Each structure stands twice: as C-alpha cells, then as structure tokens.
Short mmCIF file of C-alpha atoms in Angstrom, two decimals:
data_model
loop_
_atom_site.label_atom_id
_atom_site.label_comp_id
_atom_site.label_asym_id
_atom_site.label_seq_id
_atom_site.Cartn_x
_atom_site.Cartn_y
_atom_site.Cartn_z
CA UNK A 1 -14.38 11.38 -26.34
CA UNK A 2 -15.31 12.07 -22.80
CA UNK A 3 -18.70 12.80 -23.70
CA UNK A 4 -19.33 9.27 -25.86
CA UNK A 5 -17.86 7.81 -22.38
CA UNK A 6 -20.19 9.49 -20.59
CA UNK A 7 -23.54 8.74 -22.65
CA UNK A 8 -22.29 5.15 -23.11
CA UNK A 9 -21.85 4.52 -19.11
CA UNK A 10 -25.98 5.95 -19.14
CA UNK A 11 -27.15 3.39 -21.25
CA UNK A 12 -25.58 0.72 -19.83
CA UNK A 13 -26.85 2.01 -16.43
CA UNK A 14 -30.17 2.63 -18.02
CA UNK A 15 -29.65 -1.22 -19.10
CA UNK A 16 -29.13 -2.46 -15.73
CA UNK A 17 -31.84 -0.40 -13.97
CA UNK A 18 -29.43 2.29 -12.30
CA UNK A 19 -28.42 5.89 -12.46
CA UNK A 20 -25.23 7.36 -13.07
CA UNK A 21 -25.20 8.61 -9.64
CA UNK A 22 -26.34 5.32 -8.08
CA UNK A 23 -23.26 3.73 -10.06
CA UNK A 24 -20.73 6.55 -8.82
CA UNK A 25 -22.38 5.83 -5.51
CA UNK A 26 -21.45 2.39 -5.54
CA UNK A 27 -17.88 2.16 -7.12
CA UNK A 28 -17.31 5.00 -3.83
CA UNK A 29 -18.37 2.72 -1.73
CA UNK A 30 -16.98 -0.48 -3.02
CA UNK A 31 -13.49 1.63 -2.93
CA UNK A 32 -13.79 2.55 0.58
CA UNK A 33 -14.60 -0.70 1.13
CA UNK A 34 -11.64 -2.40 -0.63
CA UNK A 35 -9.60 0.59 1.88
CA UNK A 36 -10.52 -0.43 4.73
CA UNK A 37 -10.12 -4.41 3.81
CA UNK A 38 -6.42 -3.56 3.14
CA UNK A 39 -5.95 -2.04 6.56
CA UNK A 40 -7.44 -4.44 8.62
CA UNK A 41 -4.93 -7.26 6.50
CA UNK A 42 -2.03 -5.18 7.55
CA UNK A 43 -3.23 -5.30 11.43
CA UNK A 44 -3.38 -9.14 10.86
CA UNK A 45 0.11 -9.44 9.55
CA UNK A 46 1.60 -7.04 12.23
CA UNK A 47 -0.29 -9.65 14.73
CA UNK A 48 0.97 -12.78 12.82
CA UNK A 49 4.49 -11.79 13.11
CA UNK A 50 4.46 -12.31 16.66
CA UNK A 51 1.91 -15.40 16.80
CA UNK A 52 1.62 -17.00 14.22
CA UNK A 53 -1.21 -19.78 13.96
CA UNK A 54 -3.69 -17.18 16.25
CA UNK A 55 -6.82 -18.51 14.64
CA UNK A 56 -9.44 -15.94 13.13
CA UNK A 57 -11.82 -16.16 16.34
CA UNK A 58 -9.04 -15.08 18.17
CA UNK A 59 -7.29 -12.20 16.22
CA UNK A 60 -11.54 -11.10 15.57
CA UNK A 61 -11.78 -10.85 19.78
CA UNK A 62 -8.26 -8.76 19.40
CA UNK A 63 -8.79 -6.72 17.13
CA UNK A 64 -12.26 -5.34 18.24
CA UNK A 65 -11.59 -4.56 21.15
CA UNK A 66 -8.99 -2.05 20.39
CA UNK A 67 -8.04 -1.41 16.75
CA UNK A 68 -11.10 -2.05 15.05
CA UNK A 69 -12.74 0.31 17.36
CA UNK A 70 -10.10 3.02 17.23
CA UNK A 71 -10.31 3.30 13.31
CA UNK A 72 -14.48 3.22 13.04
CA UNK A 73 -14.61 -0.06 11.35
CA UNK A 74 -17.53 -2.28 11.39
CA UNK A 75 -16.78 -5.43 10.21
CA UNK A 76 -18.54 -8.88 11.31
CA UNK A 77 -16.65 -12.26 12.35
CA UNK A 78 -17.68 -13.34 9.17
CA UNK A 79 -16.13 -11.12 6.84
CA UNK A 80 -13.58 -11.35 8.76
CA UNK A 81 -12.96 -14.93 7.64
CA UNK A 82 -13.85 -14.04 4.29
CA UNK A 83 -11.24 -11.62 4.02
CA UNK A 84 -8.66 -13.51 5.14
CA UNK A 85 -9.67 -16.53 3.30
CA UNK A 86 -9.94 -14.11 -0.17
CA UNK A 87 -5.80 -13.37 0.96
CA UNK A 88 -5.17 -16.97 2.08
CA UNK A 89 -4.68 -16.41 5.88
CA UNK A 90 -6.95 -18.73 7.66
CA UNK A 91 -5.11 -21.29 9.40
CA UNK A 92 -6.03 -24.69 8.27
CA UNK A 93 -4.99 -27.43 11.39
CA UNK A 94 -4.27 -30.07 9.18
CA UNK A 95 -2.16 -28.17 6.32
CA UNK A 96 1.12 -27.33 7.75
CA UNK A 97 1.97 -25.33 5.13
CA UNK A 98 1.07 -21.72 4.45
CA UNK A 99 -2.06 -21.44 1.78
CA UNK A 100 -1.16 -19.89 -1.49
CA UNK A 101 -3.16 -16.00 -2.06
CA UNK A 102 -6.30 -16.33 -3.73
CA UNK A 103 -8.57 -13.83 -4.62
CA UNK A 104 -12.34 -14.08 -5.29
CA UNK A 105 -14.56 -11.86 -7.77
CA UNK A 106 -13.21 -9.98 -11.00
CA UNK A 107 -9.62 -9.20 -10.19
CA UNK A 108 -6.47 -9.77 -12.18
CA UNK A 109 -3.84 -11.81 -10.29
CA UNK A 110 -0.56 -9.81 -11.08
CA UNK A 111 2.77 -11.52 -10.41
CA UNK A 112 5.47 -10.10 -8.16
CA UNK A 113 7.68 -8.31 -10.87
CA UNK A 114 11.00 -7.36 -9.19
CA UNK A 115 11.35 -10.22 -7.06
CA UNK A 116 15.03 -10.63 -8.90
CA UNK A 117 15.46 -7.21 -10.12
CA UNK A 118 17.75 -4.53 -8.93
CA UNK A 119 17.27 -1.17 -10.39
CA UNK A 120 20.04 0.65 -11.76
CA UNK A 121 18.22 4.12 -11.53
CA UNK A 122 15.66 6.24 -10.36
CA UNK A 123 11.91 5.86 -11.83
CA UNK A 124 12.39 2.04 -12.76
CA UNK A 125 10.51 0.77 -10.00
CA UNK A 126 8.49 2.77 -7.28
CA UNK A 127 6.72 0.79 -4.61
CA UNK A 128 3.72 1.95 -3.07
CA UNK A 129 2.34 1.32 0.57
CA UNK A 130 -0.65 3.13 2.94
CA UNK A 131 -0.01 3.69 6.99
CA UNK A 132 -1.86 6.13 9.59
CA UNK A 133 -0.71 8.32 11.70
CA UNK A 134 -2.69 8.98 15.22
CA UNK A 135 -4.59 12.52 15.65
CA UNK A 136 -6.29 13.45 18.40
CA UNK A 137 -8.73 10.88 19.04
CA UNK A 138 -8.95 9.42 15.62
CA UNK A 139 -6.20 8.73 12.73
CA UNK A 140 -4.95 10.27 8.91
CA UNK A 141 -3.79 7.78 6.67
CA UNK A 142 -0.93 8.52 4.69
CA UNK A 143 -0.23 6.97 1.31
CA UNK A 144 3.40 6.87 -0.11
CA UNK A 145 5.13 5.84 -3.38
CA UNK A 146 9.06 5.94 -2.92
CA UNK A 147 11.44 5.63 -5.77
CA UNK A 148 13.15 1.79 -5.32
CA UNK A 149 16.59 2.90 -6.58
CA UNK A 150 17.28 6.15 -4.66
CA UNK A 151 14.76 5.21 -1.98
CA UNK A 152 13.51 9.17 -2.22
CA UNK A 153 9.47 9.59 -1.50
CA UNK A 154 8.22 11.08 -4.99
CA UNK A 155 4.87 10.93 -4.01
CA UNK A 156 2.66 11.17 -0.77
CA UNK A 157 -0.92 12.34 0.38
CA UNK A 158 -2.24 12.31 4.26
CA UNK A 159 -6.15 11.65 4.30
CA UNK A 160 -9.34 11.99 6.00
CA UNK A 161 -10.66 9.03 5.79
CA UNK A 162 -10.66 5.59 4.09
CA UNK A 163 -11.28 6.15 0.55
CA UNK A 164 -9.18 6.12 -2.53
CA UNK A 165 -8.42 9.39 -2.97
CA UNK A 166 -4.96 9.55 -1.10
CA UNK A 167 -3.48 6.53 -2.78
CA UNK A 168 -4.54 8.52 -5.65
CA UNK A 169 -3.17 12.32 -5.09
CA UNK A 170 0.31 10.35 -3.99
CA UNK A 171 0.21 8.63 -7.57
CA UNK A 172 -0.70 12.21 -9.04
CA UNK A 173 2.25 13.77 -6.95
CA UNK A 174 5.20 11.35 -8.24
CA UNK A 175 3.38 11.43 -11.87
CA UNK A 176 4.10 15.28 -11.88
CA UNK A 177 7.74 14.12 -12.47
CA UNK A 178 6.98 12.98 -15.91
CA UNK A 179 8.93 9.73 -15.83
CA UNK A 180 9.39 7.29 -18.58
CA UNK A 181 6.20 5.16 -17.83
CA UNK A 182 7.14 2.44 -20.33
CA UNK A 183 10.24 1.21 -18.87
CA UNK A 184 8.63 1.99 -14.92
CA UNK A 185 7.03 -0.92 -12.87
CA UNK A 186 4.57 -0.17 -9.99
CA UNK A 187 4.72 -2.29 -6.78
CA UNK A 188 2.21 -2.88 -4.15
CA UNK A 189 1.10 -4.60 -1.75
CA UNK A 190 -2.55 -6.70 -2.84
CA UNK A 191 -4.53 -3.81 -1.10
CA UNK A 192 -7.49 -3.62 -3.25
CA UNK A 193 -7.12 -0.01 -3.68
CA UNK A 194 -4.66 -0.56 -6.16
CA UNK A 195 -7.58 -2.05 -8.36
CA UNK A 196 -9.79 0.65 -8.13
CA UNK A 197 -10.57 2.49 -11.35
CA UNK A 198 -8.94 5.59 -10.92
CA UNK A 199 -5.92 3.92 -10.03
CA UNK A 200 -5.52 1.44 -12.61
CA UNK A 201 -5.78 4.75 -15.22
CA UNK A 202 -3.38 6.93 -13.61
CA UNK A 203 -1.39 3.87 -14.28
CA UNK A 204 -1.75 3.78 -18.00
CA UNK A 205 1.24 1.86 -19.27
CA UNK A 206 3.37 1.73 -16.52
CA UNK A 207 3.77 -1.87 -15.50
CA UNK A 208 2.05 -3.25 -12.40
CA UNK A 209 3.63 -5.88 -9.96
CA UNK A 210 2.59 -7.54 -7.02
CA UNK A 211 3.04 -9.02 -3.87
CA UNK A 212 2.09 -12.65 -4.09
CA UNK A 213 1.47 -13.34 -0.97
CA UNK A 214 0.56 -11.69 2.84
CA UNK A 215 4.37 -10.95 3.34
CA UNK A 216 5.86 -7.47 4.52
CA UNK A 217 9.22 -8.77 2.80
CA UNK A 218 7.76 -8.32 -0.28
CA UNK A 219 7.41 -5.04 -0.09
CA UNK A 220 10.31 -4.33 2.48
CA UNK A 221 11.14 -1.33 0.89
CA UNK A 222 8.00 0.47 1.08
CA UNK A 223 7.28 -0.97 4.71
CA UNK A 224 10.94 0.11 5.84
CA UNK A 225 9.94 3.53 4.46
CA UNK A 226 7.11 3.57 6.45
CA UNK A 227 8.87 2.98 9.43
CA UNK A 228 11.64 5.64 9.29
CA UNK A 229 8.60 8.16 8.09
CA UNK A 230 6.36 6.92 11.60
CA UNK A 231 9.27 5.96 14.24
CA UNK A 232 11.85 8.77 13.49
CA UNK A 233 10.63 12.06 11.93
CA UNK A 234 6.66 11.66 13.43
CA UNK A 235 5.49 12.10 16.98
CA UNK A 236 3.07 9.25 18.18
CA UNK A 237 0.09 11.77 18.08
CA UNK A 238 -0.90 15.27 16.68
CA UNK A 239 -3.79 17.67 18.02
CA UNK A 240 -5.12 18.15 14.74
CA UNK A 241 -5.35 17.21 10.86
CA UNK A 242 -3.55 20.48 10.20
CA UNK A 243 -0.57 19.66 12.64
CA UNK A 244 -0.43 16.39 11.05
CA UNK A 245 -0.02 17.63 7.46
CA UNK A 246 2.49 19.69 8.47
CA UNK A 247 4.53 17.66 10.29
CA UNK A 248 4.84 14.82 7.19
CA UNK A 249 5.57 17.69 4.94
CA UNK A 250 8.73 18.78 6.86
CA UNK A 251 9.29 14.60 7.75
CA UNK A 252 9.10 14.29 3.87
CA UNK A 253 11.69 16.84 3.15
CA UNK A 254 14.16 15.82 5.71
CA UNK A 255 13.85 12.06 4.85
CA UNK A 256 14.44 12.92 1.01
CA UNK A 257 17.24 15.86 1.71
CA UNK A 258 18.96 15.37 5.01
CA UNK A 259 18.89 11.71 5.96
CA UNK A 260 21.19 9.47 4.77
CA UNK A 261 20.83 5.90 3.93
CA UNK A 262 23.28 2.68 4.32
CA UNK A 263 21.07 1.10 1.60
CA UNK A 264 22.47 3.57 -1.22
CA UNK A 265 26.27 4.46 0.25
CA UNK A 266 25.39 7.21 2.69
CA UNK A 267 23.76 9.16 0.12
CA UNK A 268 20.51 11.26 0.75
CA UNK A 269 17.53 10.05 -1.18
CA UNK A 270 17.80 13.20 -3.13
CA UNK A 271 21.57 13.05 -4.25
CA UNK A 272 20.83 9.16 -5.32
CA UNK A 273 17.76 10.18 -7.15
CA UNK A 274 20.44 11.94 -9.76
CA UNK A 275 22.70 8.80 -10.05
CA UNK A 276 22.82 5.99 -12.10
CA UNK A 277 24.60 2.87 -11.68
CA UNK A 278 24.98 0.69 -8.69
CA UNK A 279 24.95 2.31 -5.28
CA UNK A 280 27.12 0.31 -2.60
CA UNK A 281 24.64 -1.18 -0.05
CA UNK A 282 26.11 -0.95 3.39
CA UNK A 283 23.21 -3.62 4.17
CA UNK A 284 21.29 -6.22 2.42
CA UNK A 285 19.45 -5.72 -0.86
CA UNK A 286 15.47 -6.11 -0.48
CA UNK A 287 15.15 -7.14 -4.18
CA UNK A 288 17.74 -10.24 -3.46
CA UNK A 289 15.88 -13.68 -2.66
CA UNK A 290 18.69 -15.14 -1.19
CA UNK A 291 18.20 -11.73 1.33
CA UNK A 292 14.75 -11.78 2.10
CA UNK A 293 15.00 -15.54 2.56
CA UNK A 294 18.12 -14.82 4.65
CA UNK A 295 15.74 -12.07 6.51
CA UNK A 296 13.27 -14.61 7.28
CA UNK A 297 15.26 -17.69 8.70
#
C-alpha cells in the first residue's frame, strides 16, 4: 500500500515538474510556515485584549521591536495584514462590528463542535493548544492536548523550533491511550498546524472542531491549561533545552497527580480521568454560552 502511495506521489511530481524531495521540501516549509502564522495570531490577541481597535501599523511597530525579534521571525508589514485579514482581525473604521473568520486558499472551515456540549467523561473531547516557554536567550514551544472532562494533560511535546513536529508527538502521546476515536472530538484553536498533513492523519476518524473565531474563550480550557502549566509549576526562564524538558515533565506530573481543580470538585486531573458522570464545578463551565458570554461582559 505504502509503496503504490509512494510511486503515485512520483508521478504526480514527475507531472508537475518536481521531485519527491522538492515536494517534502515544500510541505516542511509551508508547515513551519503555517507555525509560526499561529504564534504571531496569539501575540495579536494577547495585545487586543488590552487595546482593542490598535490598528495593524501599530501592533506591526509593537511587535517587531520586541517579540517578533525575540522568536526569529521575519515577517513583512504586509503579511502581516494578510494574516490577519485571512483570520478576520483588521480593524475596519467604518464597521463597528467585529469581521466574521475567513480563511483564504484550500482549507476546510470546521465549525466549533462543543460550543453546547458538556462531556460526561474522559476522551470525549480533548482540546489542543501550543505556548513557549523562555530558555536562555531564545524559547521551546510546548504543545498540549488535555482531556476536557477530567482536565488531565494526556498529551504534550516541548520543541526546538517552529515546525509541526511537537503538535504532532503530543497527538502521538495522548493516542498511546487507545481511546475510542469514534465517539472523541478534537478542539483547536484555527492554528494552521492543525491542517497540516500529518496531523489531519493521526486524526483519522476522530472528529475535528473549531474555534470560529480569534477568541481565547473558545478554547478557555486549553488556554487556562496553559496558564496554570506557565504561571504556577514553570519558572520564567531555563538555562537550557534540557532544563526545560525536565522541568514540564515534573510540571506535567504534578498538574495531572497533585493539583486539584475547582472545575471538577477538588479532584486531581488523574482521579477525574477514572470518573464518569458529572463532576460539581466549584466555578463556571467553559462549554456553557451563557458562561463565556457571562465571561466576556
């Protein structure tokens, strides 16, 4: 089978004029790309939630001369504006209203599938989300998956750089439990890593859901995850990759073992990974719209 893939991807490269290598080369690249796109939207949205209508001209001056910088990114004013136009965040003067997400080129628009859902047990829903962490004088960036019911990280995978292998390995990590993947959904953010190739068929059947718009709420638990992860169990900086890596697997272990959580009635994520039912929730439910709407008045 693998080998009909195989000669069937050289003659349609042969087709096109390229090589196999040249098309590896390129989906890389394009991947990276997409990476890198997704970071620099979550640096605008951490900016927009403290000003709101900053133009792009504005939030481009910002940005490059400190984050942009810090992370090695080279990106123009230009695609700037593209990219936020693509995820419908340039501020039009004479629209009061906030644009709807569009996306430009071949990509499927999926819809935001637990908007209304609450899961009554572990591997129903796991939500998926990429951060960095500071080291030395540069950054890791660490991709999670955490299970939506018991809130317990089943997957996670600090990397080099910007490509798509750590959204990946985290996928492969919470895959290893073997969960039902016909009755699971996948949630993300519209980080165009979650398009790539290898992604999509790690996936397989499991169901894939999406934010539909530029909106942290939408994917509150994954971003409140984060948080906890960066602001409690990490130091600010680390010397070196190594230290790094270390320090989120013992952060890891005491967030899903030792910490315990209002959102599923004081339970560790561990202990609520083994329920079923509904856990009392000390505090409001992220997959409620009457509480994220209540979150954003």
């Amino acid at each position: 089978m693998e080998r009909g893939r195989a000669g069937s991807l050289e003659k349609l490269c042969r087709l096109f004029g390229y090589t196999r290598q040249a098309y590896y080369k390129r989906q890389t690249r394009e991947e990276k790309e997409a990476l890198r796109d997704d970071l620099v939207m979550q640096e605008v949205v951490r900016i927009r939630s403290l000003q709101k209508r900053i133009g792009g001209r504005k939030l481009y001056h910002m940005m490059s001369c400190g984050f942009l910088l810090e992370h090695g990114i080279e990106i123009g004013r230009d695609k700037l504006f593209r990219v936020l136009g693509e995820n419908g965040l340039l501020v039009r003067k004479r629209r009061p209203y906030k644009p709807r997400t569009t996306f430009s080129g071949p990509f499927r628009r999926y819809p935001n599938l637990i908007r209304d859902y609450t899961p009554t047990g572990a591997n129903q829903v796991w939500v998926s989300d990429i951060t960095y962490v500071r080291i030395d004088d540069g950054f890791g960036y660490l991709s999670l998956i955490t299970d939506a019911y018991s809130r317990k990280i089943v997957g996670y995978k600090l990397s080099r750089g910007l490509d798509a292998g750590g959204p990946v390995a985290a996928l492969q990590m919470a895959l290893k439990s073997k969960p039902d993947r016909d009755h699971l959904i996948h949630h993300s953010d519209r980080g165009k890593q979650y398009y790539s190739t290898r992604y999509m068929k790690l996936l397989g059947p499991i169901q894939v859901s999406m934010t539909e718009k530029s909106d942290p709420l939408e994917n509150a638990i994954a971003e409140r995850v984060n948080g906890i992860i960066k602001i409690e169990l990490l130091k600010e900086r680390y010397e070196s990759f190594r230290e790094a890596q270390h320090a989120i697997d013992r952060a890891v272990s005491i967030y899903n073992h030792l910490r315990p959580h209002q959102s599923i009635d004081m339970l560790t994520p561990a202990e609520a990974h083994s329920h079923t039912g509904e856990l009392k929730r000390r505090w409001k439910n992220y997959f409620s719209t009457r509480s994220i709407a209540q979150a954003m008045a």
